[in-house]
CSV table of C-alpha atoms in Angstrom, one decimal:
chain,number,residue,atom,x,y,z
Z,6,UNK,CA,7.9,-23.3,10.1
Z,7,UNK,CA,10.8,-24.7,12.0
Z,8,UNK,CA,11.2,-28.4,13.0
Z,9,UNK,CA,10.3,-27.5,16.6
Z,10,UNK,CA,7.2,-25.7,15.5
Z,11,UNK,CA,6.2,-28.5,13.1
Z,12,UNK,CA,6.6,-31.0,16.0
Z,13,UNK,CA,4.1,-28.9,18.0
Z,14,UNK,CA,1.8,-28.8,15.0
Z,15,UNK,CA,1.8,-32.6,14.8
Z,16,UNK,CA,1.0,-32.8,18.5
Z,17,UNK,CA,-1.9,-30.3,18.0
Z,18,UNK,CA,-3.2,-32.6,15.2
Z,19,UNK,CA,-3.1,-35.5,17.6
Z,20,UNK,CA,-4.9,-33.5,20.3
Z,21,UNK,CA,-7.7,-32.5,17.9
Z,22,UNK,CA,-8.2,-36.1,16.8
Z,23,UNK,CA,-8.5,-37.1,20.5
Z,24,UNK,CA,-10.8,-34.2,21.3
Z,25,UNK,CA,-13.1,-35.1,18.4
Z,26,UNK,CA,-13.2,-38.8,19.5
Z,27,UNK,CA,-11.4,-40.2,16.5
Z,28,UNK,CA,-8.5,-41.5,18.7
Z,29,UNK,CA,-8.4,-42.7,22.2
Z,30,UNK,CA,-4.8,-42.2,23.4
Z,31,UNK,CA,-2.8,-40.0,25.7
Z,32,UNK,CA,-1.2,-37.2,23.7
Z,33,UNK,CA,2.5,-37.8,23.8
Z,34,UNK,CA,4.9,-35.1,25.2
Z,35,UNK,CA,6.6,-34.7,21.9
Z,36,UNK,CA,6.5,-35.8,18.3
Z,37,UNK,CA,9.7,-36.7,16.4
Z,38,UNK,CA,10.1,-34.8,13.1
Z,39,UNK,CA,12.9,-35.8,10.8
Z,40,UNK,CA,13.9,-35.6,7.1
Z,41,UNK,CA,12.0,-38.1,5.0
Z,42,UNK,CA,13.7,-41.5,4.7
Z,43,UNK,CA,14.0,-43.7,1.6
Z,44,UNK,CA,10.7,-43.8,-0.2
Z,45,UNK,CA,9.5,-40.7,1.6
Z,46,UNK,CA,8.6,-37.3,0.2
Z,47,UNK,CA,8.0,-33.7,1.2
Z,48,UNK,CA,10.1,-31.6,3.6
Z,49,UNK,CA,9.7,-33.6,6.8
Z,50,UNK,CA,8.3,-36.9,8.1
Z,51,UNK,CA,7.0,-38.1,11.4
Z,52,UNK,CA,6.4,-41.6,12.8
Z,53,UNK,CA,3.7,-40.4,15.2
Z,54,UNK,CA,1.1,-42.8,13.7
Z,55,UNK,CA,3.3,-45.8,14.3
Z,56,UNK,CA,4.0,-44.5,17.8
Z,57,UNK,CA,0.2,-44.2,18.6
Z,58,UNK,CA,-1.0,-47.3,16.8
Z,59,UNK,CA,-0.7,-49.8,19.7
Z,60,UNK,CA,-2.1,-47.6,22.4
Z,61,UNK,CA,-5.0,-46.6,20.1
Z,62,UNK,CA,-5.7,-50.2,19.2
Z,63,UNK,CA,-5.6,-49.4,15.5
Z,64,UNK,CA,-3.2,-50.0,12.6
Z,65,UNK,CA,-0.6,-47.4,11.9
Z,66,UNK,CA,-2.1,-46.6,8.4
Z,67,UNK,CA,-5.5,-46.1,10.0
Z,68,UNK,CA,-4.0,-43.7,12.6
Z,69,UNK,CA,-2.1,-41.9,9.8
Z,70,UNK,CA,-5.4,-41.5,7.8
Z,71,UNK,CA,-7.1,-40.0,10.9
Z,72,UNK,CA,-4.3,-37.5,11.5
Z,73,UNK,CA,-3.7,-36.5,7.9
Z,74,UNK,CA,-6.7,-34.1,7.6
Z,75,UNK,CA,-5.8,-32.4,10.9
Z,76,UNK,CA,-2.3,-31.9,9.7
Z,77,UNK,CA,-3.2,-30.8,6.2
Z,78,UNK,CA,-5.3,-28.0,7.6
Z,79,UNK,CA,-2.6,-26.6,9.8
Z,80,UNK,CA,-1.0,-23.2,9.0
Z,81,UNK,CA,2.2,-23.5,7.0
Z,82,UNK,CA,1.5,-27.0,5.8
Z,83,UNK,CA,0.9,-27.4,2.1
Z,84,UNK,CA,0.4,-31.1,1.8
Z,85,UNK,CA,0.6,-34.4,3.8
Z,86,UNK,CA,1.2,-37.8,2.2
Z,87,UNK,CA,1.3,-41.2,3.8
Z,88,UNK,CA,4.1,-43.6,2.9
Z,89,UNK,CA,5.4,-47.0,4.0
Z,90,UNK,CA,3.8,-48.5,7.1
Z,91,UNK,CA,2.3,-45.2,8.2
Z,92,UNK,CA,4.8,-42.4,8.0
Z,93,UNK,CA,3.3,-38.9,7.6
Z,94,UNK,CA,5.3,-36.9,5.0
Z,95,UNK,CA,4.8,-33.2,5.3
Z,96,UNK,CA,5.3,-30.6,2.6
Z,97,UNK,CA,5.5,-27.0,3.9
Z,98,UNK,CA,4.3,-23.8,2.4
Z,99,UNK,CA,6.3,-21.5,0.2
Z,100,UNK,CA,7.4,-19.4,3.2
Z,101,UNK,CA,8.8,-22.2,5.3
Z,102,UNK,CA,12.4,-22.0,4.1
Z,103,UNK,CA,12.6,-18.2,4.7
Z,104,UNK,CA,11.1,-18.8,8.2
Z,105,UNK,CA,13.6,-21.5,9.0
Z,106,UNK,CA,16.6,-19.3,8.0
Z,107,UNK,CA,15.2,-16.3,9.9
Z,108,UNK,CA,14.7,-18.5,13.0
Z,109,UNK,CA,18.3,-19.8,12.8
Z,110,UNK,CA,19.7,-16.3,12.5
Z,111,UNK,CA,17.5,-15.0,15.3
Z,112,UNK,CA,18.2,-17.8,17.7
Z,113,UNK,CA,21.9,-17.8,17.0
Z,114,UNK,CA,23.9,-20.2,19.2
Z,115,UNK,CA,20.6,-21.3,20.9
Z,116,UNK,CA,19.2,-22.7,17.6
Z,117,UNK,CA,18.3,-26.3,18.1
Z,118,UNK,CA,18.0,-26.1,21.9
Z,119,UNK,CA,14.9,-27.8,23.3
Z,120,UNK,CA,13.3,-29.4,26.3
Z,121,UNK,CA,13.6,-33.1,25.5
Z,122,UNK,CA,15.5,-33.7,28.8
Z,123,UNK,CA,14.0,-30.8,30.8
Z,124,UNK,CA,14.4,-31.4,34.5
Z,125,UNK,CA,16.4,-34.6,34.1
Z,126,UNK,CA,19.8,-35.4,35.6
Z,127,UNK,CA,21.9,-37.6,33.4
Z,128,UNK,CA,24.6,-39.4,35.4
Z,129,UNK,CA,27.7,-40.2,33.4
Z,130,UNK,CA,30.0,-42.7,35.2
Z,131,UNK,CA,33.2,-42.9,33.2
Z,132,UNK,CA,36.6,-44.7,33.6
Z,133,UNK,CA,39.9,-42.9,33.9
Z,134,UNK,CA,40.4,-42.7,30.1
Z,135,UNK,CA,41.1,-39.7,27.9
Z,136,UNK,CA,38.4,-40.4,25.3
Z,137,UNK,CA,35.7,-41.2,27.9
Z,138,UNK,CA,36.5,-37.9,29.7
Z,139,UNK,CA,36.3,-35.9,26.5
Z,140,UNK,CA,33.0,-37.5,25.5
Z,141,UNK,CA,31.6,-36.9,28.9
Z,142,UNK,CA,32.8,-33.2,28.9
Z,143,UNK,CA,31.1,-32.7,25.6
Z,144,UNK,CA,27.9,-34.4,26.7
Z,145,UNK,CA,27.6,-32.0,29.6
Z,146,UNK,CA,27.1,-29.2,27.0
Z,147,UNK,CA,24.9,-31.2,24.6
Z,148,UNK,CA,22.6,-32.4,27.3
Z,149,UNK,CA,22.2,-28.8,28.6
Z,150,UNK,CA,20.9,-27.8,25.1
Z,151,UNK,CA,17.9,-30.1,25.7
Z,152,UNK,CA,17.2,-28.8,29.2
Z,153,UNK,CA,18.9,-31.5,31.1
Z,154,UNK,CA,21.9,-31.6,33.5
Z,155,UNK,CA,24.7,-34.1,33.1
Z,156,UNK,CA,26.9,-35.0,36.1
Z,157,UNK,CA,30.2,-36.7,35.5
Z,158,UNK,CA,32.0,-38.9,38.0
Z,159,UNK,CA,34.5,-41.7,38.1
Z,160,UNK,CA,32.5,-44.5,39.6
Z,161,UNK,CA,31.4,-48.1,39.1
Z,162,UNK,CA,29.5,-49.4,37.4
Z,163,UNK,CA,30.7,-47.4,34.4
Z,164,UNK,CA,27.8,-46.5,32.0
Z,165,UNK,CA,29.9,-44.5,29.4
Z,166,UNK,CA,32.9,-46.4,28.0
Z,167,UNK,CA,33.8,-45.5,24.4
Z,168,UNK,CA,36.5,-47.6,22.8
Z,169,UNK,CA,39.8,-46.0,24.1
Z,170,UNK,CA,42.2,-44.2,21.8
Z,171,UNK,CA,45.2,-46.4,20.8
Z,172,UNK,CA,47.6,-43.5,21.9
Z,173,UNK,CA,47.7,-40.1,23.4
Z,174,UNK,CA,45.9,-37.6,21.0
Z,175,UNK,CA,47.4,-34.5,22.7
Z,176,UNK,CA,50.2,-34.0,20.1
Z,177,UNK,CA,47.5,-33.2,17.6
Z,178,UNK,CA,46.6,-30.1,19.4
Z,179,UNK,CA,43.3,-29.4,21.3
Z,180,UNK,CA,40.9,-29.1,18.4
Z,181,UNK,CA,42.2,-32.0,16.3
Z,182,UNK,CA,42.5,-34.2,19.4
Z,183,UNK,CA,38.9,-33.6,20.4
Z,184,UNK,CA,37.7,-34.2,16.9
Z,185,UNK,CA,39.7,-37.4,16.6
Z,186,UNK,CA,38.0,-38.7,19.8
Z,187,UNK,CA,34.5,-37.4,19.2
Z,188,UNK,CA,33.9,-37.9,15.4
Z,189,UNK,CA,34.0,-41.8,15.5
Z,190,UNK,CA,31.0,-43.7,16.9
Z,191,UNK,CA,31.6,-44.8,20.6
Z,192,UNK,CA,32.1,-48.4,19.5
Z,193,UNK,CA,34.7,-47.5,16.8
Z,194,UNK,CA,38.4,-47.3,17.6
Z,195,UNK,CA,39.6,-43.7,17.0
Z,196,UNK,CA,42.5,-43.0,14.6
Z,197,UNK,CA,45.2,-40.8,16.1
Z,198,UNK,CA,47.0,-39.7,13.0
Z,199,UNK,CA,48.3,-36.5,11.4
Z,200,UNK,CA,45.5,-36.8,8.9
Z,201,UNK,CA,43.4,-34.7,11.3
Z,202,UNK,CA,45.8,-31.8,10.7
Z,203,UNK,CA,45.9,-31.7,6.9
Z,204,UNK,CA,44.1,-28.8,5.2
Z,205,UNK,CA,42.5,-30.6,2.4
Z,206,UNK,CA,39.0,-32.0,1.6
Z,207,UNK,CA,39.8,-35.5,2.8
Z,208,UNK,CA,39.9,-34.2,6.4
Z,209,UNK,CA,36.3,-33.8,7.7
Z,210,UNK,CA,37.4,-31.4,10.5
Z,211,UNK,CA,39.1,-29.1,8.0
Z,212,UNK,CA,35.9,-29.1,5.8
Z,213,UNK,CA,33.8,-28.1,8.8
Z,214,UNK,CA,36.0,-25.3,10.0
Z,215,UNK,CA,36.7,-24.1,6.4
Z,216,UNK,CA,33.0,-24.0,5.6
Z,217,UNK,CA,32.5,-21.9,8.7
Z,218,UNK,CA,35.3,-19.5,7.7
Z,219,UNK,CA,33.8,-19.3,4.2
Z,220,UNK,CA,30.5,-18.1,5.6
Z,221,UNK,CA,32.3,-15.3,7.4
Z,222,UNK,CA,34.2,-14.4,4.2
Z,223,UNK,CA,31.0,-14.3,2.2
Z,224,UNK,CA,29.5,-11.8,4.6
Z,225,UNK,CA,32.6,-9.6,4.4
Z,226,UNK,CA,32.7,-9.8,0.7
Z,227,UNK,CA,29.0,-9.0,0.4
Z,228,UNK,CA,29.5,-6.0,2.7
Z,229,UNK,CA,32.3,-4.8,0.4
Z,230,UNK,CA,29.9,-5.0,-2.5
Z,231,UNK,CA,27.3,-3.0,-0.6
Z,232,UNK,CA,24.7,-5.5,0.4
Z,233,UNK,CA,23.6,-7.6,3.4
Z,234,UNK,CA,21.6,-10.7,3.9
Z,235,UNK,CA,17.8,-10.9,3.7
Z,236,UNK,CA,16.2,-14.2,4.5
Z,237,UNK,CA,12.7,-13.1,3.3
Z,238,UNK,CA,13.3,-14.4,-0.3
Z,239,UNK,CA,14.8,-17.8,0.7
Z,240,UNK,CA,12.9,-20.5,-1.1
Z,241,UNK,CA,13.1,-24.2,-2.1
Z,242,UNK,CA,13.2,-23.0,-5.7
Z,243,UNK,CA,15.6,-20.7,-7.4
Z,244,UNK,CA,14.5,-17.1,-7.8
Z,245,UNK,CA,15.8,-16.9,-11.3
Z,246,UNK,CA,16.1,-19.2,-14.3
Z,247,UNK,CA,19.0,-21.2,-13.0
Z,248,UNK,CA,20.1,-24.8,-13.0
Z,249,UNK,CA,18.4,-27.6,-11.2
Z,250,UNK,CA,21.8,-28.3,-9.6
Z,251,UNK,CA,21.7,-25.0,-7.7
Z,252,UNK,CA,18.1,-25.6,-6.6
Z,253,UNK,CA,19.2,-29.1,-5.3
Z,254,UNK,CA,22.2,-27.5,-3.5
Z,255,UNK,CA,20.0,-25.0,-1.8
Z,256,UNK,CA,17.5,-27.7,-0.8
Z,257,UNK,CA,20.3,-29.8,0.7
Z,258,UNK,CA,21.6,-26.9,2.8
Z,259,UNK,CA,18.1,-26.1,4.0
Z,260,UNK,CA,17.6,-29.7,4.9
Z,261,UNK,CA,20.8,-29.8,6.9
Z,262,UNK,CA,19.8,-26.7,8.8
Z,263,UNK,CA,16.3,-28.1,9.5
Z,264,UNK,CA,17.7,-31.4,10.8
Z,265,UNK,CA,20.2,-29.8,13.2
Z,266,UNK,CA,17.7,-29.8,16.2
Z,267,UNK,CA,17.1,-33.5,15.6
Z,268,UNK,CA,20.8,-34.2,15.6
Z,269,UNK,CA,21.2,-32.4,18.9
Z,270,UNK,CA,18.3,-34.3,20.4
Z,271,UNK,CA,19.7,-37.7,19.3
Z,272,UNK,CA,23.2,-36.7,20.6
Z,273,UNK,CA,21.8,-35.7,24.0
Z,274,UNK,CA,19.4,-38.6,24.4
Z,275,UNK,CA,21.7,-41.4,23.2
Z,276,UNK,CA,24.9,-39.9,24.6
Z,277,UNK,CA,26.4,-39.9,21.1
Z,278,UNK,CA,28.3,-36.6,20.4
Z,279,UNK,CA,29.5,-38.3,17.1
Z,280,UNK,CA,26.0,-37.8,15.8
Z,281,UNK,CA,26.5,-34.0,16.1
Z,282,UNK,CA,30.0,-34.2,14.6
Z,283,UNK,CA,28.7,-36.1,11.6
Z,284,UNK,CA,25.9,-33.7,11.1
Z,285,UNK,CA,28.3,-30.8,11.0
Z,286,UNK,CA,30.1,-32.6,8.2
Z,287,UNK,CA,26.9,-32.9,6.3
Z,288,UNK,CA,26.1,-29.2,6.8
Z,289,UNK,CA,29.6,-28.1,5.8
Z,290,UNK,CA,29.6,-30.2,2.6
Z,291,UNK,CA,26.2,-28.7,1.7
Z,292,UNK,CA,27.5,-25.2,2.3
Z,293,UNK,CA,30.6,-25.7,0.3
Z,294,UNK,CA,28.6,-27.0,-2.7
Z,295,UNK,CA,26.3,-24.0,-2.5
Z,296,UNK,CA,28.7,-21.2,-1.7
Z,297,UNK,CA,29.6,-20.4,-5.4
Z,298,UNK,CA,26.1,-18.9,-5.9
Z,299,UNK,CA,26.1,-16.5,-3.0
Z,300,UNK,CA,28.1,-13.6,-4.5
Z,301,UNK,CA,27.4,-11.8,-7.8
Z,302,UNK,CA,29.7,-12.8,-10.7
Z,303,UNK,CA,31.5,-10.2,-12.9
Z,304,UNK,CA,29.5,-7.1,-13.5
Z,305,UNK,CA,26.3,-8.7,-12.1
Z,306,UNK,CA,24.5,-6.6,-9.6
Z,307,UNK,CA,23.4,-7.9,-6.2
Z,308,UNK,CA,19.8,-9.1,-6.3
Z,309,UNK,CA,17.2,-10.4,-3.9
Z,310,UNK,CA,18.4,-13.9,-4.7
Z,311,UNK,CA,21.9,-13.0,-3.7
Z,312,UNK,CA,20.7,-11.5,-0.4
Z,313,UNK,CA,18.6,-14.6,0.3
Z,314,UNK,CA,21.5,-16.9,-0.5
Z,315,UNK,CA,23.8,-14.9,1.8
Z,316,UNK,CA,21.3,-15.3,4.6
Z,317,UNK,CA,21.2,-19.1,4.0
Z,318,UNK,CA,25.0,-19.2,4.1
Z,319,UNK,CA,25.1,-17.1,7.3
Z,320,UNK,CA,22.6,-19.5,8.9
Z,321,UNK,CA,24.9,-22.4,8.0
Z,322,UNK,CA,27.7,-20.5,9.6
Z,323,UNK,CA,25.6,-20.1,12.8
Z,324,UNK,CA,25.0,-23.9,12.9
Z,325,UNK,CA,28.6,-24.8,12.3
Z,326,UNK,CA,29.9,-22.4,14.9
Z,327,UNK,CA,27.3,-23.5,17.5
Z,328,UNK,CA,28.0,-27.2,16.8
Z,329,UNK,CA,31.8,-26.8,17.0
Z,330,UNK,CA,31.4,-24.9,20.3
Z,331,UNK,CA,29.4,-27.7,21.8
Z,332,UNK,CA,32.2,-30.1,20.8
Z,333,UNK,CA,34.7,-27.8,22.4
Z,334,UNK,CA,36.4,-27.0,19.1
Z,335,UNK,CA,37.2,-23.5,17.9
Z,336,UNK,CA,35.5,-22.0,14.8
Z,337,UNK,CA,37.9,-19.4,13.4
Z,338,UNK,CA,36.7,-16.7,11.1
Z,339,UNK,CA,39.8,-17.0,9.0
Z,340,UNK,CA,41.4,-20.3,8.0
């Protein structure tokens, strides 16, 4: 089950509770599903009970208790727990990770696209400033992923004014210049330094592009060894008796892939392309920690686990390439 499908599942649970007379509310257009926060558990969490509490005239915990059995009985949901003031924490069934990876690979560059802004026109009024224009240009693409249309114009009053760059970023080259302007939050002053060009781990842009190149190299190397990816065996748990560290690395990468649609929604709705850039760094770091387990070692023969890990790595490459493209930054296969 993908995050988008899970969001629909949550809405269906609300609709059932309304139909059965347990809640008296208007069913919202969408339900936000994210990774669990501090104190949470499971694979995903939703604040839908807190969202509905006031219109329902009930406490968030009471609403959560009403929704819990409707969610627990949904296909693909293994367990639902309530934490904090009323968050519903959802654990998915064993097939959920494989379904997520398959969905990413099937959707390709369209993975994460949704209808949050469907039919809406987002007017971006910007000053004559290099950073504002790059941010606006990027938002045109990001808003489109959520079904909206962004229109950019130089007009008063300005409604998009990120802190300007202290100097011209053009000498960094197009990719590094865009990253330097997009990665910081709008209220932060961007750094225009050669640090964005160095090919080492301290440079987030290098890590993101290198991680993408590594996914392509893993596919080439696997083909040379005579096997291709197969997402059907992807799981939250290692397929063999391996370390908890590898299991944790796989979980982190799956979580990053699952949270990508949310990052796109936030970036589009709040006009914050930095949210997308930071999520690409999280995805890249998770892939780089996991990549060592993708290929067989020594005389080891490729197994179902290797094919599944390759599929997971390729899904990460899909997300990294798609995200970089939205930022207007190239994603080379070789680096």
